[in-house]
XYZ file of C-alpha atoms in Angstrom:
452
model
C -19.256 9.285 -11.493
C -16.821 6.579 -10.833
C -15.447 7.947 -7.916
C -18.380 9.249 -6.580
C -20.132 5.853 -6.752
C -16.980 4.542 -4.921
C -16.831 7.257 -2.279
C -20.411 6.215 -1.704
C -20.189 2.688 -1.515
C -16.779 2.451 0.605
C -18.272 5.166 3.078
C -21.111 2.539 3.660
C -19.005 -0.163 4.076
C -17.079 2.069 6.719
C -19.137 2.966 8.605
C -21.210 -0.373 8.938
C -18.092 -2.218 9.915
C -16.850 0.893 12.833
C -20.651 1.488 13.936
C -21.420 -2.636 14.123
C -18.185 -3.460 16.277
C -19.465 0.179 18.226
C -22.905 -1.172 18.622
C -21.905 -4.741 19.629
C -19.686 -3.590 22.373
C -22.853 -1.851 23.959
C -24.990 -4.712 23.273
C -22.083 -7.386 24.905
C -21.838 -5.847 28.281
C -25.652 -5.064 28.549
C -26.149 -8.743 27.925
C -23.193 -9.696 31.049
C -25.296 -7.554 32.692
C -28.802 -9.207 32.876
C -30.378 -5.821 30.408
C -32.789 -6.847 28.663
C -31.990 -5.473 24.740
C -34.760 -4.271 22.324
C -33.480 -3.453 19.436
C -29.460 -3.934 17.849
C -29.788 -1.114 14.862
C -27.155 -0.655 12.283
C -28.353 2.755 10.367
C -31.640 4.718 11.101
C -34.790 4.670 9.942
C -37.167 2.111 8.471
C -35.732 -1.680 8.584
C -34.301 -2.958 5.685
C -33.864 -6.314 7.651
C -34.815 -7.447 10.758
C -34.287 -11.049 12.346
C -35.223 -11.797 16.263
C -33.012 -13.713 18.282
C -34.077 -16.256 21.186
C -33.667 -13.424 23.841
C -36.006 -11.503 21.670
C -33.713 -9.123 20.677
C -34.539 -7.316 16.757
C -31.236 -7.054 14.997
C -32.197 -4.592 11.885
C -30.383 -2.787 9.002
C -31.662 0.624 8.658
C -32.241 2.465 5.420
C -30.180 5.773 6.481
C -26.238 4.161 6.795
C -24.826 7.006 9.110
C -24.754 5.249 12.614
C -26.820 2.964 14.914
C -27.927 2.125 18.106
C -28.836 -0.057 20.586
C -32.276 -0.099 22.624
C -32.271 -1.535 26.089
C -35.447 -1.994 28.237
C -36.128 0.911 30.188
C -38.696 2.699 32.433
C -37.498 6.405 31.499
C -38.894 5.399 28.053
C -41.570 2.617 28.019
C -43.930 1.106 31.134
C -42.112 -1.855 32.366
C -44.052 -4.819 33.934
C -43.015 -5.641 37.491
C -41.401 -8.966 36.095
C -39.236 -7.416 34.057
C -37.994 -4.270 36.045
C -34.992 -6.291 37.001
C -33.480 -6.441 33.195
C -34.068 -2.851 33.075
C -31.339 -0.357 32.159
C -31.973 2.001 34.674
C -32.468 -0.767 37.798
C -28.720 -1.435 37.441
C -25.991 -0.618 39.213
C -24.327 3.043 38.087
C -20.855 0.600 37.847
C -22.863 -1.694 35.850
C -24.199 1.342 33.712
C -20.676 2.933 33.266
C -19.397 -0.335 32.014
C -22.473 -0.876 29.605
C -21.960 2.901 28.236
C -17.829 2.987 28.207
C -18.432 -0.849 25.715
C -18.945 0.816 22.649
C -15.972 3.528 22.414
C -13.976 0.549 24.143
C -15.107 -1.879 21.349
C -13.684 0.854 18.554
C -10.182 0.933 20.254
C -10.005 -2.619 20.357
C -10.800 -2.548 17.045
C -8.178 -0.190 16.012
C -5.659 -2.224 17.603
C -6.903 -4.949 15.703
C -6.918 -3.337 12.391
C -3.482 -2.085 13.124
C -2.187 -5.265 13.734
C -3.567 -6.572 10.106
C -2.287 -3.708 8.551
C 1.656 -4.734 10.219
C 1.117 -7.976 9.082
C 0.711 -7.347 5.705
C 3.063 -5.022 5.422
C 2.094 -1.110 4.981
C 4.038 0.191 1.782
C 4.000 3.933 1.842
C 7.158 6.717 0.571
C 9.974 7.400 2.889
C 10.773 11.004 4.192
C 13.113 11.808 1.494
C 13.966 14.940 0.143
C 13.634 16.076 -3.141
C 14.305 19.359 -2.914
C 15.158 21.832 -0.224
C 14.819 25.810 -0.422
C 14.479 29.031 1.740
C 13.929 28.135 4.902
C 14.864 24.115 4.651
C 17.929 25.211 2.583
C 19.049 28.153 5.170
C 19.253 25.480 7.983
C 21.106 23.044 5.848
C 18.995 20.691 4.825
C 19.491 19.150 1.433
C 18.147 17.268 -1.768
C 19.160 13.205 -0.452
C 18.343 13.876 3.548
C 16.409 11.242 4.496
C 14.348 12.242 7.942
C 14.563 9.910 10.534
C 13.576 11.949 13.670
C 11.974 15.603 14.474
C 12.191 16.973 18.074
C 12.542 13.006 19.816
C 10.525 11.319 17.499
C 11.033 8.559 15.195
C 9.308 8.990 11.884
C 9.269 6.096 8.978
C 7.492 7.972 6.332
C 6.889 11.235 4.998
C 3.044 11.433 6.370
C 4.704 10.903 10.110
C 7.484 13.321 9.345
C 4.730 16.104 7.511
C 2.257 15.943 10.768
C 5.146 16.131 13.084
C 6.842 19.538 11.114
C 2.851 20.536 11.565
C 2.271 19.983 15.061
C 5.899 21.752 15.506
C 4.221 24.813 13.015
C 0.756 25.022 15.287
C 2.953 25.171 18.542
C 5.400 28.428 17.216
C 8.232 25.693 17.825
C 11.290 25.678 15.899
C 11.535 21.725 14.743
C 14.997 19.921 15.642
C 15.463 17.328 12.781
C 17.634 14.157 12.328
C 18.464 13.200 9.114
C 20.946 10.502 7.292
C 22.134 12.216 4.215
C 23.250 10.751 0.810
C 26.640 9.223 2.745
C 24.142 7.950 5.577
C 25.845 10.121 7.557
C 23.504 10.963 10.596
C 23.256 15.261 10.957
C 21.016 17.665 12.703
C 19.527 20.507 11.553
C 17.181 23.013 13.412
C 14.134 24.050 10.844
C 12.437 27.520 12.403
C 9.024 27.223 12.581
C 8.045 29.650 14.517
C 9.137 32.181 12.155
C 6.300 31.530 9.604
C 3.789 33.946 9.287
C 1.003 34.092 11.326
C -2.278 32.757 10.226
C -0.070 30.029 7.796
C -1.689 27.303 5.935
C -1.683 24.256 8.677
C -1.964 22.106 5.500
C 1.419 22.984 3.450
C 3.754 23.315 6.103
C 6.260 21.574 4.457
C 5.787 23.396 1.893
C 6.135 26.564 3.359
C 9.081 25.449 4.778
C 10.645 24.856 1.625
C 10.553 21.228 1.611
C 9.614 18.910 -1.335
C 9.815 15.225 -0.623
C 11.426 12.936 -3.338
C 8.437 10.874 -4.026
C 6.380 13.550 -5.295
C 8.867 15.102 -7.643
C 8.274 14.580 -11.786
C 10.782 15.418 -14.180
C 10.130 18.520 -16.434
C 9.650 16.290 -19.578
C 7.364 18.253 -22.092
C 4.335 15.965 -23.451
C 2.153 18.564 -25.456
C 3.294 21.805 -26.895
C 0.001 24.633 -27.305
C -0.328 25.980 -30.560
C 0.210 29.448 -31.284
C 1.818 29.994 -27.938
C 5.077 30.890 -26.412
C 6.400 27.300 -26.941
C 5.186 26.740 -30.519
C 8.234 26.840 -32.612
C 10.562 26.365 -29.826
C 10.218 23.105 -27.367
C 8.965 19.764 -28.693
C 7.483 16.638 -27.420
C 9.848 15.075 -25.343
C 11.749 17.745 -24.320
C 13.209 17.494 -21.072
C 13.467 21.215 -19.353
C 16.949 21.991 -17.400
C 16.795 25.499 -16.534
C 14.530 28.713 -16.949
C 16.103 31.799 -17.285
C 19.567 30.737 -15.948
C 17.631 28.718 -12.830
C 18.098 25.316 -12.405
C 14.394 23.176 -12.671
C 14.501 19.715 -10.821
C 11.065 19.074 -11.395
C 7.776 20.322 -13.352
C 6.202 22.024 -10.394
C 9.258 24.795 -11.034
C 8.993 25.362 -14.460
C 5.472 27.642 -13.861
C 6.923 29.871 -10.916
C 9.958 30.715 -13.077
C 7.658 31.418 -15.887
C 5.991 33.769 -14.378
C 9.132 35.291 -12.902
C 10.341 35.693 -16.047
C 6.882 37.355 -17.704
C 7.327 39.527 -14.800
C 10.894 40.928 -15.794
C 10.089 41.450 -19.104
C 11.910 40.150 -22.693
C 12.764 36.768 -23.720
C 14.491 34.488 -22.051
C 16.899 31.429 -22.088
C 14.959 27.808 -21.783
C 17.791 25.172 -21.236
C 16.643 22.114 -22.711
C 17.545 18.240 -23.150
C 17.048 16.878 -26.767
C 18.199 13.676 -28.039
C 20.933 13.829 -26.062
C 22.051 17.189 -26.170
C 21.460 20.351 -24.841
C 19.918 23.469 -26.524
C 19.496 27.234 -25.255
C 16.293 28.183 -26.690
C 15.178 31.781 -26.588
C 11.234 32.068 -25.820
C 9.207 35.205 -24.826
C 6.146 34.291 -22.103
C 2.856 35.189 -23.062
C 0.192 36.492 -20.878
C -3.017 34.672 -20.541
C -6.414 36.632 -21.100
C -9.623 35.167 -19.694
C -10.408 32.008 -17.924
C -8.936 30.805 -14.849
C -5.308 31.832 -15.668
C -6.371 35.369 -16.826
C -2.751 37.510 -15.811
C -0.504 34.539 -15.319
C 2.415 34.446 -17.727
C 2.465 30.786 -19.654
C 4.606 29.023 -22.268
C 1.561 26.898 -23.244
C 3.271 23.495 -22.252
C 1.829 20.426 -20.983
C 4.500 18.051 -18.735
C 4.715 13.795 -19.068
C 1.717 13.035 -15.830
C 4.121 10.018 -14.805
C 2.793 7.239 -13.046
C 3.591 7.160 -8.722
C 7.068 6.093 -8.046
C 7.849 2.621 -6.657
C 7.561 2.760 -2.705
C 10.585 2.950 -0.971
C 9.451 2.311 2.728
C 7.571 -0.892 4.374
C 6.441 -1.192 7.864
C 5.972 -5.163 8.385
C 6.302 -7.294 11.674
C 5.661 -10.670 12.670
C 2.477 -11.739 13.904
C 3.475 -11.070 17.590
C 5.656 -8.028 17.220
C 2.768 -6.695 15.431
C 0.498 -6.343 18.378
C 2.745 -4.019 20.603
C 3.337 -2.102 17.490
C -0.280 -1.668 16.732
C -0.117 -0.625 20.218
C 2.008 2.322 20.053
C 0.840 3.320 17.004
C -2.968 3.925 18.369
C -1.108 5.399 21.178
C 0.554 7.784 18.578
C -2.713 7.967 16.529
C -4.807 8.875 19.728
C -1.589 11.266 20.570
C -2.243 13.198 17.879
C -5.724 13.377 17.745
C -6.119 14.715 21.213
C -3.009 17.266 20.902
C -5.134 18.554 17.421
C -8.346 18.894 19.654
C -6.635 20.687 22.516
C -4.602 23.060 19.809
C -8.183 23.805 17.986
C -9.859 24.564 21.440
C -6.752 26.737 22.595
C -6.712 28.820 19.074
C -3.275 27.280 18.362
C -5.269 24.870 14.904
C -7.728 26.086 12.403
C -11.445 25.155 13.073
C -10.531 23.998 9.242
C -9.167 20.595 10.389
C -12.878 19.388 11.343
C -13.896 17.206 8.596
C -17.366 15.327 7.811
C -18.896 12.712 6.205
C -17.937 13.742 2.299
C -14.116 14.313 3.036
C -14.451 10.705 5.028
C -16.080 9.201 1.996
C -13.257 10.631 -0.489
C -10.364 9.383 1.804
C -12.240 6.008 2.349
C -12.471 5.270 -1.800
C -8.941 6.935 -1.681
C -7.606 4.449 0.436
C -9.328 1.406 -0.821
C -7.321 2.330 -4.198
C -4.301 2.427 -2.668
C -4.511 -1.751 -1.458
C -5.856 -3.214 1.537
C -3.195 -2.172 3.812
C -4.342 1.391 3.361
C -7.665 0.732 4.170
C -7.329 -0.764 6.800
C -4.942 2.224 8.124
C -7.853 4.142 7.530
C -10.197 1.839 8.958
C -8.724 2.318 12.291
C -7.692 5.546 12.086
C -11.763 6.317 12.041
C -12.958 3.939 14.685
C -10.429 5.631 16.897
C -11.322 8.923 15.978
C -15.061 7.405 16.855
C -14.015 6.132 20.532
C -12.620 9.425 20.876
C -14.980 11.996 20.192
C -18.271 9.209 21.714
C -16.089 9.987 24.719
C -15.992 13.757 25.057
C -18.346 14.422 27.668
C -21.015 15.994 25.427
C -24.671 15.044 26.316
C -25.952 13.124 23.813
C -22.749 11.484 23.154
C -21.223 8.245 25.278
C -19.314 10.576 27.324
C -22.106 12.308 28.106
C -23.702 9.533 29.941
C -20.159 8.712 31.553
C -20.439 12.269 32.752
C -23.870 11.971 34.449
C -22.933 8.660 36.222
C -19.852 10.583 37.801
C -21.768 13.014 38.828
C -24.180 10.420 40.450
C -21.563 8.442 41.737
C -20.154 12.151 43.611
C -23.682 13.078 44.446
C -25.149 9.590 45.495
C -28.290 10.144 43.660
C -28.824 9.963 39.877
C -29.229 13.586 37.929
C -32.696 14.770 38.063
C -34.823 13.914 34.614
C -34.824 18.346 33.963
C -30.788 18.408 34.220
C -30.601 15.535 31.830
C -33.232 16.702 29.562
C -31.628 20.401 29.391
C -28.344 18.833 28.987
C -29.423 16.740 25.783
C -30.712 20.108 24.463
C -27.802 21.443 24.937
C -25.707 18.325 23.434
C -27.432 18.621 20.412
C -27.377 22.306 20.357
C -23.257 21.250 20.320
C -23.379 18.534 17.570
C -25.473 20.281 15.438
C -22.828 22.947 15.600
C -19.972 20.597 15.249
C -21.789 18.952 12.422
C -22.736 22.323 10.415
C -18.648 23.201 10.514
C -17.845 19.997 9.335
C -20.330 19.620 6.069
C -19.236 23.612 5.442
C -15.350 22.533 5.656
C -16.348 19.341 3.379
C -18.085 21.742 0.745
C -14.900 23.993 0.542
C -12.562 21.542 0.282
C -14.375 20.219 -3.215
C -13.127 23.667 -4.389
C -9.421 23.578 -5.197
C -8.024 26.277 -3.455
């Protein structure tokens, strides 16, 4: 309930802050312009608050905290007295309009930037692209337990998040992945990691994984905390155990003490369970039983439970000064945007899985995820979404910012404004398009509460 409540609440906050700065942009540049504004709405629906400024403009908080708007005077939408026709939207200039429509996703890239910057300053703490562990493919090609990444195909990476999307992007394109890496001597070496052999339809998600990578950060030692009763274990391993090898294979870290299991249920017979105790180490001969019923019905188990460590120390900080902050939060909404648009084009092209499109409960988990993780986090995420928001107001979907943008080229090629059917058919069929988009992204939200 805990997290839900916080997932809730941090959403909120989110999205007033991203929406507000959104909002204000609009409502900024209409003013500059001599428009006339209505109404400055953060959330829908029936007023929570409302105050009126000297101008006479309503600023309100809406009940429904998913979004806002704001209302200019216009005579598409209300009868306009002659006096008044001036400070109408629509009696502007289509330059004037453009720059009125283009303020909002502006003001959410400024605000990235901005964010960004805090975020330098402060310092982001976060794991470095370490390896813990390397096998199949990652071993084939050389790369080893100690590697440290510091580059795939031409591009810098500082932590294991850059280095992950970069191996995924590398995945998506069928690309093998040239990687950099300092090992334990710092010696700098390259290695070539081939992608483009996985198999097709591969989990986007666990590339690294797939590859046979396992970073060094999220690697807990095989130290046995609870011991089942009456099961393969009991008799055998104790509390505090700490497991060395299964079956004559090596185990660096809990997460490879359940594959071996089963590989050794599968064989058939006992086997040899190499174990640290007080010091010294014990062969202890255990037979795997099978599970029957429940959600490990047919997996083979020793009936074990491993020490649930707390998160490692981290062992990477991005910090600047206040000014060498601001060209780094530069390139890294450059990077940021980068991304985004190369997953976009790679989902429209067939190359990413329709999968990646999240909603508003996976944005609500990450957002009381990152507030957790300190403020430096958050505000990563913070402007991670309000770019994502200048981005996709600016697809040219009508409805959306870009939309509008859209109609005003056209009018600007045409030398007349788009006739009221065209626009009216194209809002039909903009929210024929979000509705869509929408629908894909609650049913990816719903599956991902699942664990797969």
């Amino acid at each position: 309930m805990a997290d839900f409540l916080g997932s809730v609440w941090w959403m909120i906050v989110s999205l007033g802050v991203l929406v507000t700065f959104h909002e204000f942009g609009h409502y900024w540049v209409a003013r500059r312009c001599g428009v006339k504004v209505l109404r400055f709405s953060v959330g829908f629906g029936r007023p929570l608050w409302s105050r009126r400024n000297r101008n006479g403009t309503e600023f309100a908080i809406a009940a429904i905290p998913l979004g806002g708007y704001v209302k200019m005077l216009d005579e598409r939408e209300v009868e306009v007295p002659a006096g008044e026709r001036a400070v109408a939207f629509n009696n502007k200039s289509v330059w004037q309009r453009i720059a009125i429509v283009a303020a909002g996703p502006a003001a959410n890239l400024l605000l990235c930037i901005a964010l960004l910057w805090a975020m330098f300053v402060i310092g982001r703490q976060d794991y470095s692209a370490t390896l813990g562990r390397s096998t199949g493919m990652a071993a084939a090609a050389g790369l080893e337990a100690g590697d440290r990444i510091i580059d795939i195909d031409g591009r810098t990476v500082a932590t294991w998040a850059e280095a992950s999307m970069a191996l995924t992007t590398a995945a998506m394109d069928r690309q093998d992945a040239r990687v950099r890496v300092l090992d334990a001597l710092d010696t700098p070496r390259t290695r070539v990691l081939p992608l483009s052999t996985l198999p097709a339809g591969f989990d986007e998600r666990t590339v690294p994984q797939q590859a046979g990578l396992a970073w060094q950060f999220q690697l807990q030692p095989a130290q046995v905390d609870s011991v089942a009763e009456d099961s393969a274990a009991s008799g055998h391993l104790q509390r505090g155990d700490l497991i060395l090898a299964v079956d004559g294979q090596r185990v660096e870290s809990a997460d490879q003490v359940a594959p071996l299991v089963q590989q050794l249920g599968e064989r058939g017979g006992p086997g040899m369970i190499e174990v640290e105790r007080d010091g010294q180490r014990l062969a202890l001969e255990v037979l795997p039983r099978k599970a029957q019923g429940g959600a490990g019905d047919g997996r083979w188990l020793l009936g074990v439970g491993f020490v649930s460590g707390q998160a490692p120390a981290y062992d990477a900080r991005q910090q600047y000064g206040p000014l060498a902050a601001l060209p780094a939060a530069v390139r890294e909404s450059g990077r940021l945007a980068s991304d985004s648009l190369g997953m976009m084009r790679r989902m429209l092209t067939g190359h990413a899985s329709v999968k990646n499109i999240s909603g508003p409960i996976t944005i609500a988990r990450v957002a009381n995820a990152s507030a957790e993780r300190g403020v430096d986090w958050f505000l990563y995420f913070l402007a991670l979404l309000s770019l994502s928001l200048c981005i996709i107001n600016l697809l040219p979907i009508p409805i959306l910012d870009g939309g509008h943008l859209l109609y005003y080229l056209i009018e600007l090629l045409k030398g007349s404004p788009l006739s009221e059917r065209a626009m009216a058919a194209g809002q039909y069929v903009g929210l024929a398009l979000l509705a869509g988009l929408m629908g894909l992204a609650f049913y990816n939200d719903i599956l991902g509460l699942f664990p797969r």
